[in-house]
Coordinates of C-alpha atoms in Angstrom, one line a residue:
M1 CA -67.0 -45.7 44.2
K2 CA -66.9 -47.9 47.2
N3 CA -69.7 -50.3 46.2
K4 CA -68.9 -50.3 42.5
N5 CA -67.0 -53.2 41.2
I6 CA -67.2 -53.1 37.4
A7 CA -64.8 -51.7 35.0
L8 CA -65.8 -51.4 31.3
V9 CA -62.9 -51.6 28.9
A10 CA -63.8 -50.6 25.3
G11 CA -61.2 -52.1 23.0
G12 CA -60.4 -54.7 25.6
A13 CA -59.4 -57.4 23.1
G14 CA -56.7 -55.2 21.7
F15 CA -53.0 -55.0 22.3
I16 CA -53.1 -52.6 25.2
G17 CA -56.7 -53.2 26.2
S18 CA -56.2 -56.9 26.9
H19 CA -53.2 -56.1 29.2
M20 CA -55.5 -53.6 30.9
C21 CA -58.1 -56.3 31.4
D22 CA -55.5 -58.5 33.0
R23 CA -54.5 -55.9 35.5
L24 CA -58.0 -54.9 36.4
I25 CA -59.0 -58.6 37.0
G26 CA -56.0 -58.9 39.2
D27 CA -57.1 -55.9 41.1
G28 CA -60.5 -57.5 41.8
Y29 CA -62.7 -55.8 39.3
H30 CA -65.5 -57.4 37.2
I31 CA -64.7 -56.6 33.6
L32 CA -67.1 -55.8 30.8
C33 CA -64.9 -56.1 27.7
V34 CA -66.4 -54.4 24.6
D35 CA -64.7 -54.9 21.3
N36 CA -65.7 -55.1 17.6
L37 CA -62.7 -57.3 16.8
Q38 CA -61.7 -55.0 14.0
T39 CA -58.1 -55.0 15.2
G40 CA -58.5 -56.8 18.6
R41 CA -58.1 -60.6 18.8
E42 CA -60.2 -63.1 20.8
E43 CA -57.0 -65.0 21.6
N44 CA -55.8 -62.0 23.6
I45 CA -58.5 -62.5 26.1
R46 CA -59.2 -66.2 25.8
H47 CA -57.3 -66.9 29.0
L48 CA -59.8 -64.6 30.8
A49 CA -62.9 -66.3 29.4
R50 CA -62.9 -68.9 32.2
D51 CA -63.0 -66.3 34.9
S52 CA -66.6 -65.5 36.1
R53 CA -65.6 -61.9 36.6
F54 CA -64.9 -61.4 32.9
E55 CA -67.6 -60.9 30.2
F56 CA -66.8 -60.3 26.6
I57 CA -69.3 -58.4 24.5
E58 CA -68.7 -58.1 20.7
A59 CA -70.0 -54.7 19.8
D60 CA -69.0 -51.5 18.0
V61 CA -69.1 -48.4 20.2
I62 CA -70.3 -46.3 17.2
D63 CA -73.5 -48.3 17.2
G64 CA -74.5 -47.6 20.8
L65 CA -73.9 -49.7 23.9
P66 CA -75.6 -53.1 24.3
G67 CA -78.2 -53.7 27.0
A68 CA -75.8 -55.9 28.9
V69 CA -73.7 -52.8 29.4
T70 CA -76.4 -50.3 30.2
R71 CA -78.1 -52.6 32.7
S72 CA -74.9 -52.8 34.7
A73 CA -74.4 -49.0 34.7
K74 CA -75.1 -48.5 38.4
N75 CA -72.2 -50.8 39.3
I76 CA -69.6 -49.4 36.9
A77 CA -66.8 -47.6 38.6
Y78 CA -64.6 -46.9 35.6
V79 CA -65.2 -46.6 31.8
Y80 CA -61.9 -47.1 29.9
N81 CA -62.0 -46.0 26.3
L82 CA -59.2 -47.8 24.4
A83 CA -61.4 -48.4 21.4
C84 CA -59.7 -47.4 18.1
A85 CA -57.3 -48.9 15.6
A86 CA -53.9 -47.3 16.5
S87 CA -51.5 -48.2 13.7
P88 CA -51.5 -46.2 10.4
P89 CA -52.3 -49.0 8.0
H90 CA -55.3 -50.1 10.2
Y91 CA -56.7 -46.7 11.0
Q92 CA -56.2 -45.5 7.4
A93 CA -58.0 -48.5 6.0
D94 CA -61.4 -47.1 7.1
P95 CA -60.8 -43.4 8.0
E96 CA -64.5 -42.7 8.4
H97 CA -64.8 -45.5 11.0
T98 CA -61.6 -44.3 12.7
M99 CA -63.0 -40.7 13.1
L100 CA -66.4 -41.9 14.2
T101 CA -64.9 -44.3 16.8
N102 CA -63.0 -41.5 18.3
V103 CA -65.9 -39.0 18.3
V104 CA -69.2 -40.9 18.4
G105 CA -67.7 -43.8 20.4
S106 CA -66.3 -41.4 23.0
S107 CA -69.7 -39.7 23.2
Q108 CA -71.4 -43.0 23.8
L109 CA -69.0 -43.9 26.5
L110 CA -69.0 -40.5 28.1
R111 CA -72.8 -40.6 28.4
L112 CA -72.5 -44.0 30.0
A113 CA -70.0 -42.7 32.5
E114 CA -72.3 -39.7 33.2
K115 CA -75.3 -42.1 33.8
A116 CA -73.2 -44.4 36.0
G117 CA -71.4 -41.7 38.0
A118 CA -68.2 -43.5 36.8
R119 CA -64.8 -42.1 36.0
F120 CA -64.1 -41.9 32.3
F121 CA -60.6 -42.6 31.0
L122 CA -59.6 -41.7 27.5
S123 CA -56.6 -43.3 25.8
S124 CA -55.4 -40.4 23.6
T125 CA -52.1 -40.4 21.7
S126 CA -48.9 -38.6 21.0
E127 CA -50.2 -38.2 17.5
V128 CA -52.1 -35.1 18.7
Y129 CA -48.7 -33.4 18.5
G130 CA -48.4 -34.3 14.9
D131 CA -44.9 -33.8 13.4
P132 CA -43.8 -31.8 16.4
E133 CA -41.8 -28.6 16.2
V134 CA -41.2 -28.7 19.9
H135 CA -38.9 -31.4 21.4
P136 CA -39.5 -33.2 23.7
Q137 CA -43.2 -32.9 23.7
Q138 CA -44.9 -31.4 26.8
E139 CA -48.6 -31.5 27.4
G140 CA -48.9 -27.7 26.9
Y141 CA -47.7 -28.0 23.3
R142 CA -50.6 -27.6 20.9
G143 CA -49.1 -29.7 18.1
W144 CA -48.3 -29.5 14.4
V145 CA -51.0 -31.6 12.8
N146 CA -52.0 -31.8 9.1
C147 CA -55.7 -31.7 9.6
T148 CA -56.4 -32.8 6.0
G149 CA -53.7 -35.4 5.6
P150 CA -54.0 -39.2 5.5
R151 CA -53.3 -39.5 9.3
A152 CA -55.9 -36.8 10.2
C153 CA -58.7 -39.4 10.8
Y154 CA -56.7 -40.6 13.8
D155 CA -54.9 -37.4 14.9
E156 CA -57.9 -35.1 14.7
G157 CA -60.2 -37.8 15.9
K158 CA -58.2 -38.1 19.1
R159 CA -58.0 -34.3 19.5
A160 CA -61.8 -34.1 19.1
A161 CA -62.2 -36.9 21.7
E162 CA -60.1 -35.0 24.1
A163 CA -62.1 -31.8 23.6
L164 CA -65.3 -33.7 24.2
A165 CA -64.0 -35.4 27.3
F166 CA -62.8 -32.1 28.9
D167 CA -66.1 -30.4 28.0
F168 CA -68.0 -33.2 30.0
D169 CA -65.6 -32.6 32.9
R170 CA -66.0 -28.8 32.9
L171 CA -69.7 -29.2 32.8
G172 CA -69.7 -31.6 35.7
R173 CA -71.2 -34.3 33.6
A174 CA -68.4 -36.8 34.1
E175 CA -65.0 -36.9 35.8
V176 CA -62.4 -37.6 33.2
R177 CA -58.7 -38.6 32.9
V178 CA -56.8 -38.4 29.6
A179 CA -53.5 -40.1 28.8
R180 CA -51.5 -39.3 25.7
I181 CA -49.9 -42.6 24.9
F182 CA -46.5 -42.7 23.1
N183 CA -45.1 -45.6 21.1
T184 CA -45.8 -48.9 22.9
Y185 CA -44.6 -52.4 22.2
G186 CA -44.8 -55.8 23.8
P187 CA -46.6 -59.2 23.6
R188 CA -50.0 -59.3 21.8
M189 CA -49.0 -56.9 19.1
R190 CA -50.4 -58.1 15.8
P191 CA -47.8 -59.4 13.2
D192 CA -49.5 -57.2 10.6
D193 CA -49.7 -54.2 13.0
G194 CA -47.6 -52.1 10.6
R195 CA -45.7 -50.3 13.2
V196 CA -41.9 -50.3 13.3
V197 CA -41.4 -52.7 16.3
S198 CA -43.7 -55.4 14.9
N199 CA -42.5 -54.9 11.4
V200 CA -38.8 -55.2 12.2
I201 CA -39.2 -58.2 14.5
C202 CA -41.5 -60.2 12.2
Q203 CA -39.3 -59.5 9.2
A204 CA -36.2 -60.5 11.2
L205 CA -37.8 -63.7 12.3
T206 CA -39.2 -64.7 8.9
G207 CA -36.0 -63.9 7.1
D208 CA -37.6 -61.1 5.0
D209 CA -35.8 -57.9 4.1
I210 CA -36.1 -55.4 7.0
T211 CA -37.9 -52.3 5.8
I212 CA -36.9 -48.9 7.0
Y213 CA -38.9 -45.9 5.9
G214 CA -36.9 -42.8 5.2
D215 CA -33.2 -42.8 6.0
G216 CA -33.6 -44.3 9.5
T217 CA -32.6 -41.2 11.4
Q218 CA -36.2 -40.4 12.6
T219 CA -36.6 -41.1 16.3
R220 CA -39.1 -42.8 18.5
S221 CA -39.3 -43.6 22.2
F222 CA -40.6 -47.1 23.0
C223 CA -42.5 -48.0 26.2
Y224 CA -43.0 -51.6 27.2
A225 CA -46.7 -52.6 27.6
D226 CA -46.5 -53.5 31.3
D227 CA -45.0 -50.1 32.1
L228 CA -47.6 -48.3 30.0
V229 CA -50.5 -50.0 31.7
E230 CA -49.1 -49.2 35.1
G231 CA -49.1 -45.5 34.1
L232 CA -52.6 -45.6 32.7
L233 CA -54.0 -47.2 35.8
R234 CA -52.3 -44.7 38.1
L235 CA -53.7 -41.9 36.0
S236 CA -57.2 -43.3 36.0
R237 CA -57.1 -43.6 39.8
Y238 CA -55.6 -40.2 40.4
D239 CA -57.9 -38.4 42.8
G240 CA -56.4 -34.9 42.8
P241 CA -57.7 -31.9 40.8
Q242 CA -58.2 -32.3 37.1
P243 CA -54.7 -32.8 35.8
G244 CA -55.4 -32.2 32.1
P245 CA -53.8 -34.6 29.6
V246 CA -50.8 -36.5 30.8
N247 CA -48.0 -38.0 28.6
I248 CA -47.4 -41.7 29.3
G249 CA -44.4 -43.1 27.5
N250 CA -40.7 -43.8 27.7
P251 CA -38.5 -40.7 27.3
V252 CA -35.5 -42.8 26.1
E253 CA -35.1 -41.8 22.4
L254 CA -33.4 -43.7 19.7
T255 CA -33.4 -43.8 15.9
V256 CA -35.3 -46.4 13.8
S257 CA -32.0 -47.6 12.4
D258 CA -30.7 -48.2 16.0
L259 CA -33.9 -50.2 16.8
A260 CA -33.4 -52.3 13.7
D261 CA -29.7 -53.0 14.6
R262 CA -30.8 -54.1 18.1
V263 CA -33.5 -56.5 16.8
I264 CA -31.0 -58.0 14.2
A265 CA -28.5 -58.6 17.0
L266 CA -31.1 -60.2 19.3
T267 CA -32.6 -62.4 16.6
G268 CA -29.4 -63.4 14.9
S269 CA -31.0 -62.5 11.6
D270 CA -29.0 -62.1 8.5
A271 CA -31.8 -60.1 6.7
D272 CA -30.9 -57.2 4.6
I273 CA -32.1 -53.7 5.3
V274 CA -34.0 -52.0 2.5
Y275 CA -35.1 -48.3 2.5
Q276 CA -38.4 -47.0 1.3
P277 CA -39.8 -43.4 1.1
L278 CA -41.0 -41.9 4.3
P279 CA -44.9 -41.7 4.3
I280 CA -46.7 -38.4 4.4
D281 CA -46.7 -36.6 7.8
D282 CA -44.6 -39.3 9.4
P283 CA -43.1 -37.6 12.5
R284 CA -39.4 -36.9 12.4
R285 CA -38.8 -36.9 16.1
R286 CA -40.9 -38.2 19.0
R287 CA -40.1 -38.2 22.7
P288 CA -42.4 -37.5 25.7
D289 CA -41.7 -35.1 28.5
I290 CA -43.0 -37.2 31.4
S291 CA -42.4 -34.6 34.1
K292 CA -46.1 -34.4 34.9
A293 CA -46.5 -38.2 35.2
K294 CA -43.5 -38.3 37.5
Q295 CA -44.8 -35.6 39.7
L296 CA -48.5 -36.5 39.9
L297 CA -48.4 -40.3 39.6
K298 CA -44.9 -41.1 40.8
W299 CA -44.6 -43.1 37.6
Q300 CA -41.8 -43.7 35.2
P301 CA -40.9 -46.7 33.0
R302 CA -38.9 -49.5 34.6
I303 CA -38.3 -52.0 31.8
G304 CA -35.4 -51.2 29.6
L305 CA -35.4 -51.7 25.8
Q306 CA -33.1 -54.7 25.9
E307 CA -35.4 -56.6 28.3
G308 CA -38.6 -55.5 26.6
L309 CA -37.3 -56.5 23.1
E310 CA -36.2 -59.9 24.4
Q311 CA -39.7 -60.6 25.8
T312 CA -41.4 -59.2 22.6
I313 CA -39.2 -61.3 20.3
A314 CA -39.9 -64.4 22.3
W315 CA -43.6 -63.8 22.1
F316 CA -43.5 -63.2 18.3
S317 CA -41.3 -66.3 17.8
R318 CA -44.1 -68.4 19.4
D319 CA -46.9 -66.5 17.6
I320 CA -45.7 -66.7 14.1
D321 CA -44.6 -70.3 14.4
R322 CA -48.3 -71.2 14.2
P323 CA -49.3 -71.7 10.5
S324 CA -52.1 -69.1 10.6
R325 CA -49.8 -66.5 12.1
R326 CA -47.0 -67.2 9.7
A327 CA -49.3 -66.6 6.8
E328 CA -50.5 -63.4 8.5
A329 CA -46.9 -62.2 9.0
E330 CA -46.1 -62.9 5.4
R331 CA -49.0 -60.6 4.4
M332 CA -47.7 -57.8 6.7
I333 CA -48.9 -54.4 5.7
V334 CA -45.7 -52.5 5.2
A335 CA -46.2 -49.0 6.6
A336 CA -44.4 -46.5 8.6
E337 CA -44.6 -46.0 12.4

């Protein structure tokens, strides 16, 4: 890859994708950012538009890759697939599109990587473990997924994308790396994202009742965006034998109620907590075993929850102060993590 200097980032205007673009630009790559703006936001990448090494292409990976991408194939070193809505209210809003993004979109991007001789990176998810019966979750655990439930378009779509990627790798068609991303938070999350961190922070800041689904004893493990991107980049650049899927997340586990209490304390909110029924197939416990990432990548999260929440709250405070964002926050889709 010595003479290749382009990284394609599908989903590059999204929450994680835009942070990935920042890091890759900083590392000297030219970026082809492909996004259909279904859940990504142009403002996430507006600061990069002035950089001659950055090119934004509005397109949907389901529909095939634009000529601007295919013409650059010979110089593409990495194909990063971060394209797909990742929060339940967003991926359930158009389940067919979610499934096709994962399967057809991955197929399109894998074929590009094959043509370019580029390394293909797939952002998979902890959702492939479903509502896990094994805790914490190791990569060898095959999961407990409801393949016909309302979350299946995402869960099964990612499982299928993994299968397709590893088939390309086994056949020598493309070299692939697959990360299973656990719960992530930080600046550039959407106010209407629908996941627990954005919901609780936005409700605390706007003075609305804070919604907890279930009794609040379900657990999550939250990784700050900067830590996550560092792990993803290290995995994408790992040059050893095929490592298989690798968990990237923070192994510090806490309950949803504990998270809400921490946000209330940090924001000084006097909002009430209200409880709603737990959605179908919502995982009861989630915590990654990151032994493989520690061993292979020498990676583990460094930013603690207190520091990460402070930075995220500060960002949301600025974001929802704008009239358009306040209206968006008030229309938040209330949904479970």
